[in-house]
Coordinates of C-alpha atoms and ligand atoms in Angstrom, one line a residue:
M15 CA 10.5 -23.2 22.8
E16 CA 7.8 -25.6 21.4
C17 CA 5.3 -24.8 18.7
D18 CA 1.9 -23.9 20.1
K19 CA 0.2 -26.4 17.8
C20 CA 2.5 -29.5 18.0
D21 CA 5.6 -30.7 19.8
R22 CA 8.2 -29.6 17.3
D23 CA 10.6 -26.7 17.9
A24 CA 9.3 -23.2 17.2
V25 CA 11.1 -21.3 14.4
M26 CA 9.4 -18.0 15.1
H27 CA 7.7 -16.0 17.8
A28 CA 5.3 -13.3 16.7
G29 CA 5.3 -10.5 19.3
Y30 CA 2.0 -9.1 18.1
S31 CA 0.1 -12.3 18.6
G32 CA 2.2 -14.2 21.1
A33 CA 2.3 -17.2 18.8
H34 CA 5.3 -19.6 18.7
L35 CA 5.2 -21.8 15.6
C36 CA 7.3 -24.6 14.0
E37 CA 8.3 -24.5 10.4
N38 CA 5.2 -26.3 9.1
H39 CA 2.7 -24.4 11.2
F40 CA 4.4 -21.1 10.5
C41 CA 4.3 -21.6 6.7
A42 CA 0.7 -22.8 6.9
S43 CA -0.2 -19.6 8.8
V44 CA 1.4 -17.3 6.3
E45 CA -0.5 -19.1 3.4
K46 CA -3.7 -18.9 5.3
R47 CA -3.4 -15.2 5.9
V48 CA -2.6 -14.5 2.3
R49 CA -5.6 -16.6 1.1
G50 CA -7.7 -14.8 3.7
R51 CA -6.7 -11.4 2.3
I52 CA -7.4 -12.5 -1.2
R53 CA -10.9 -13.5 -0.1
K54 CA -11.5 -10.3 2.0
D55 CA -10.3 -8.1 -0.9
S56 CA -12.6 -10.1 -3.2
L57 CA -9.8 -10.6 -5.8
V58 CA -11.5 -13.5 -7.5
P59 CA -14.6 -12.3 -9.2
R60 CA -17.7 -14.5 -8.9
D61 CA -18.2 -14.5 -12.7
A62 CA -14.7 -15.8 -13.6
T63 CA -15.0 -19.2 -15.4
P64 CA -12.6 -21.4 -17.3
E65 CA -14.1 -20.1 -20.5
D66 CA -13.7 -16.5 -19.4
P67 CA -10.9 -16.5 -16.9
E68 CA -9.6 -13.7 -14.8
H69 CA -6.1 -12.4 -15.9
W70 CA -3.5 -11.6 -13.3
V71 CA -0.1 -10.0 -14.0
I72 CA 2.3 -10.4 -11.0
G73 CA 5.0 -7.8 -10.6
L74 CA 8.0 -10.0 -10.0
S75 CA 11.3 -8.2 -9.0
G76 CA 13.1 -11.3 -7.7
G77 CA 13.2 -9.8 -4.1
K78 CA 11.7 -12.0 -1.3
D79 CA 8.3 -10.3 -1.3
S80 CA 7.4 -10.8 -5.0
V81 CA 9.0 -14.3 -5.0
V82 CA 6.9 -15.4 -2.0
L83 CA 3.8 -13.8 -3.5
T84 CA 4.3 -15.6 -6.8
H85 CA 5.0 -18.9 -5.0
I86 CA 1.8 -18.7 -2.9
L87 CA -0.4 -17.6 -5.8
D88 CA 0.9 -20.5 -7.8
E89 CA 0.2 -23.0 -5.0
T90 CA -3.3 -21.6 -4.6
F91 CA -4.4 -20.9 -8.1
G92 CA -1.9 -22.7 -10.3
K93 CA -4.4 -25.4 -11.2
D94 CA -7.5 -23.2 -11.1
P95 CA -8.8 -22.7 -14.6
R96 CA -10.6 -19.5 -13.6
I97 CA -7.4 -17.7 -13.1
E98 CA -4.6 -17.1 -15.6
M99 CA -1.3 -15.8 -14.2
M100 CA 1.9 -14.4 -15.6
A101 CA 4.9 -12.6 -14.2
L102 CA 6.4 -9.3 -15.3
T103 CA 9.9 -8.2 -14.4
I104 CA 11.3 -4.7 -14.9
H105 CA 15.1 -4.3 -15.3
E106 CA 16.2 -0.8 -14.3
G107 CA 19.8 -1.1 -15.5
I108 CA 21.5 -1.4 -12.1
E109 CA 24.8 -3.2 -12.4
G110 CA 25.3 -6.2 -10.2
Y111 CA 22.0 -5.8 -8.5
R112 CA 19.2 -6.3 -11.0
D113 CA 21.1 -8.9 -13.1
E114 CA 21.1 -11.3 -10.1
S115 CA 17.5 -10.7 -9.2
V116 CA 16.4 -11.3 -12.8
D117 CA 18.1 -14.7 -12.6
A118 CA 16.0 -15.4 -9.5
C119 CA 12.9 -14.5 -11.5
V120 CA 13.8 -16.6 -14.5
E121 CA 14.5 -19.6 -12.2
L122 CA 11.2 -19.2 -10.3
A123 CA 9.1 -18.8 -13.4
A124 CA 10.7 -21.9 -15.0
D125 CA 10.1 -23.9 -11.8
L126 CA 6.5 -22.9 -11.8
Q127 CA 6.1 -23.1 -15.6
M128 CA 4.6 -19.6 -15.5
R129 CA 4.8 -17.2 -18.4
H130 CA 7.4 -14.6 -17.7
E131 CA 8.1 -11.3 -19.5
L132 CA 11.1 -9.0 -18.9
V133 CA 11.1 -5.3 -19.9
T134 CA 14.1 -3.0 -19.5
Y135 CA 14.4 0.8 -19.0
E136 CA 17.2 0.6 -21.6
E137 CA 15.1 -0.9 -24.4
E138 CA 11.9 1.0 -23.5
F139 CA 13.4 4.5 -22.7
G140 CA 17.1 4.3 -23.7
V141 CA 18.2 4.9 -20.1
R142 CA 19.9 2.9 -17.3
M143 CA 19.3 3.8 -13.7
D144 CA 23.1 3.7 -13.0
D145 CA 23.6 6.6 -15.5
V146 CA 20.5 8.5 -14.3
A147 CA 21.8 8.3 -10.7
R148 CA 25.2 9.6 -11.7
E149 CA 23.9 12.4 -14.0
D150 CA 20.8 13.4 -11.9
P151 CA 19.7 16.3 -14.1
E152 CA 16.7 17.2 -11.8
N153 CA 18.7 17.0 -8.6
M154 CA 16.4 14.4 -7.1
A155 CA 16.9 11.0 -5.3
P156 CA 17.4 8.2 -7.8
C157 CA 14.2 6.5 -6.6
A158 CA 12.2 9.5 -7.6
Y159 CA 13.0 8.8 -11.3
C160 CA 13.0 5.1 -11.0
G161 CA 9.5 5.0 -9.4
V162 CA 8.0 7.0 -12.2
F163 CA 9.6 4.8 -14.9
R164 CA 8.6 1.6 -13.1
R165 CA 5.0 2.6 -12.6
D166 CA 4.7 3.5 -16.3
L167 CA 6.1 0.2 -17.5
L168 CA 4.0 -1.9 -15.0
E169 CA 0.8 -0.1 -15.9
N170 CA 1.4 -0.1 -19.7
Y171 CA 2.5 -3.7 -19.9
A172 CA -0.2 -5.0 -17.5
E173 CA -2.6 -3.4 -19.9
E174 CA -0.9 -4.7 -22.9
F175 CA -1.0 -8.3 -21.5
G176 CA -4.7 -7.9 -20.9
A177 CA -4.5 -7.9 -17.0
D178 CA -7.7 -7.6 -15.0
K179 CA -5.4 -6.9 -12.0
L180 CA -1.8 -6.2 -11.3
L181 CA -0.6 -7.9 -8.1
T182 CA 2.4 -6.7 -6.2
G183 CA 4.4 -8.0 -3.2
H184 CA 4.0 -5.1 -0.8
N185 CA 4.1 -6.5 2.8
L186 CA 2.7 -5.1 6.1
D187 CA 5.7 -3.0 6.9
D188 CA 5.7 -1.4 3.4
E189 CA 2.0 -0.5 3.8
A190 CA 2.2 0.7 7.4
E191 CA 5.2 2.9 6.4
T192 CA 3.3 4.4 3.5
A193 CA 0.2 5.0 5.7
L194 CA 2.3 6.7 8.3
M195 CA 4.1 8.8 5.7
N196 CA 0.7 10.0 4.3
V197 CA -0.5 10.9 7.8
L198 CA 2.7 12.7 8.8
E199 CA 2.7 14.6 5.5
G200 CA -0.9 15.5 6.1
D201 CA -1.7 14.2 2.6
V202 CA -5.4 13.2 2.7
K203 CA -5.7 13.1 -1.1
Q204 CA -2.9 10.6 -1.3
M205 CA -4.7 8.5 1.3
A206 CA -7.8 8.6 -0.9
K207 CA -5.7 7.5 -3.9
H208 CA -4.0 4.8 -1.9
F209 CA -7.4 3.3 -0.9
D210 CA -8.8 3.4 -4.4
A211 CA -5.6 2.0 -6.0
S212 CA -5.0 -0.9 -3.7
L213 CA -6.6 -1.1 -0.3
G214 CA -9.9 -2.4 0.9
P215 CA -12.2 -5.0 -0.7
F216 CA -12.2 -4.8 -4.5
D217 CA -15.9 -4.1 -4.9
E218 CA -15.7 -1.1 -2.5
R219 CA -12.9 0.6 -4.3
N220 CA -13.3 2.8 -7.3
P221 CA -10.4 2.0 -9.6
T222 CA -10.7 4.2 -12.7
D223 CA -10.8 2.8 -16.2
D224 CA -7.5 4.6 -16.8
F225 CA -5.4 2.1 -14.9
V226 CA -5.3 -1.6 -14.3
P227 CA -6.3 -2.0 -10.6
R228 CA -3.7 -3.2 -8.1
A229 CA -3.9 -5.8 -5.4
K230 CA -1.5 -6.6 -2.6
P231 CA -2.2 -10.0 -1.1
L232 CA 0.9 -9.9 1.3
R233 CA -0.3 -6.7 3.0
D234 CA -1.0 -8.5 6.3
I235 CA 2.3 -10.3 6.5
P236 CA 5.2 -8.6 8.4
E237 CA 8.4 -8.2 6.4
K238 CA 10.4 -10.5 8.7
E239 CA 7.8 -13.3 8.2
V240 CA 8.0 -12.9 4.4
A241 CA 11.8 -13.3 4.6
L242 CA 11.5 -16.3 6.9
Y243 CA 9.0 -18.0 4.7
A244 CA 11.3 -17.5 1.6
H245 CA 14.2 -18.9 3.6
L246 CA 12.3 -22.0 4.9
K247 CA 10.8 -22.8 1.5
D248 CA 14.2 -22.3 -0.1
L249 CA 12.8 -20.0 -2.7
P250 CA 15.2 -18.3 -5.2
A251 CA 15.0 -14.8 -3.8
H252 CA 17.6 -12.2 -4.2
I253 CA 18.2 -10.2 -1.0
T254 CA 20.9 -7.5 -1.4
E255 CA 19.8 -3.9 -1.4
C256 CA 19.8 -1.6 -4.4
P257 CA 22.9 0.6 -4.4
H258 CA 20.8 3.7 -5.2
A259 CA 18.2 3.1 -2.4
S260 CA 17.7 6.6 -1.1
E261 CA 14.2 7.3 0.1
A262 CA 15.4 9.3 3.1
F263 CA 12.0 9.9 4.7
R264 CA 10.9 6.3 4.3
G265 CA 14.2 5.2 6.0
E266 CA 13.4 7.3 9.1
I267 CA 9.8 6.0 9.2
Q268 CA 11.1 2.5 8.9
E269 CA 13.4 2.9 11.9
L270 CA 10.6 4.6 13.9
M271 CA 8.2 1.7 13.0
L272 CA 10.6 -1.0 14.0
D273 CA 11.2 0.7 17.3
L274 CA 7.5 1.2 18.0
E275 CA 6.7 -2.4 17.0
D276 CA 9.4 -3.6 19.4
R277 CA 8.0 -1.7 22.3
H278 CA 4.3 -1.9 21.4
P279 CA 3.8 -5.2 19.4
G280 CA 0.9 -4.9 17.0
T281 CA 1.5 -1.3 16.1
R282 CA 1.7 -2.0 12.3
H283 CA -1.6 -4.0 12.4
S284 CA -3.4 -1.3 14.3
I285 CA -2.1 1.5 12.1
M286 CA -3.4 -0.3 9.0
S287 CA -6.8 -1.1 10.4
G288 CA -7.4 2.5 11.4
Y289 CA -5.8 4.0 8.3
E290 CA -7.8 1.8 6.0
E291 CA -11.0 3.1 7.4
V292 CA -9.9 6.7 7.3
A293 CA -8.5 6.3 3.7
E294 CA -11.9 4.9 2.6
M295 CA -13.7 7.9 4.0
A296 CA -11.2 10.2 2.2
A297 CA -11.8 8.2 -1.0
D298 CA -15.5 8.7 -0.6
R299 CA -15.1 12.4 -0.1
Y300 CA -12.8 13.0 -3.1
R301 CA -14.6 10.8 -5.6
G302 CA -16.3 12.7 -8.3
G303 CA -15.3 16.1 -6.7
D304 CA -13.6 19.0 -8.4
D305 CA -10.2 17.4 -7.8
D306 CA -11.1 14.4 -9.9
V307 CA -9.3 15.7 -12.9
D308 CA -10.0 14.2 -16.3
L309 CA -6.9 12.5 -17.7
N310 CA -5.6 13.1 -21.2
D311 CA -3.3 11.0 -23.3
C312 CA 0.3 12.2 -23.1
E313 CA 1.3 14.0 -26.4
R314 CA 4.5 12.0 -26.6
C315 CA 3.8 8.5 -25.4
G316 CA 0.0 8.2 -24.9
S317 CA 0.1 7.4 -21.2
K318 CA -2.6 8.9 -19.0
T319 CA -1.7 12.3 -17.5
A320 CA -3.3 15.4 -16.1
R321 CA -1.0 17.5 -18.2
D322 CA -0.2 17.6 -21.9
V323 CA 3.1 15.7 -21.5
C324 CA 3.4 13.1 -18.7
R325 CA 6.0 13.2 -15.9
K326 CA 7.9 10.2 -17.4
C327 CA 8.3 12.0 -20.7
R328 CA 9.4 15.2 -19.0
L329 CA 12.0 13.3 -16.9
L330 CA 13.3 11.5 -20.0
E331 CA 13.6 14.8 -21.8
S332 CA 15.8 16.3 -19.1
I333 CA 17.9 13.1 -18.8
R334 CA 18.5 13.1 -22.6
A335 CA 19.4 16.8 -22.5
V336 CA 22.5 16.0 -20.3
Ligands
LIG417 FE1 14.9 2.1 -8.2 FE2 15.2 3.2 -5.8 FE3 14.2 0.7 -6.1 FE4 16.8 1.2 -6.6 S1 15.8 1.4 -4.6 S2 15.4 0.0 -7.8 S3 16.7 3.2 -7.5 S4 13.3 2.6 -6.8
LIG418 ZN1 4.4 10.5 -21.8

């Protein structure tokens, strides 16, 4: 099959748009969509100047998504004096898995000459995910602990490094799955939070002062296209799956979504466009209402929490009690 735009061989066919593209035109199309998203979400503030630049911290895990994100951001803004970027990697303490992906992060950051910081659960909390998964004092899935710890470190370090925004590599499949999960769980408040935290144009959201706001520039790009881009550009991405991956419900949604997309191309895009609108309405409705709890500082660690002691500190306590 030939590329729609030139006479080279197509490397991909997008069922949802009908496009056949060669390597060059495919890569250009991914980059164009990412830049388009950055513009639509107004991630570069108008008042950013070389004297007073905008600071971005990129969550870099070494998987294909965050590697592609970091690469495209560097290509786009690497020489732009209005934007200062650095990468932040979290090591969860997962033998054989995270060590290799950290190598990918170090390699990429060195290639791009980008500042790179590594923080570990072990140094920060004195725990390793391999031990947590084995001991499991709360009888939960490993990801339920891991997600709380990762969020805490990303937020606290983004703040410590003076980030105006925290950018993560979530792709279209990730976002459509989260949207569908929120709908199927009937969780309207979660939709409202999802919108304010990371969807929609930046100036229409209402990120609180308590957290560094998030942005997801890859959220229009299907997972397969992110993987193909990483492969074609020969980026140092690490692709094996975490041995503790266990989000059962998300797994089911993932299968359902792939099946739907196969039979009805464009499903993920249409889920997201409808969901974003509904999530924005939900955000408007809940803002400033009775449910808008004031956050305190955790008694132990100072993180923002609606309780006296934050969830991370409570989980750490039960892990240490084993
Ligand atoms: Fe942590 Fe789960 Fe991700 Fe593994 S799959 S790194 S346990 S959140
Ligand atoms: Zn705490």
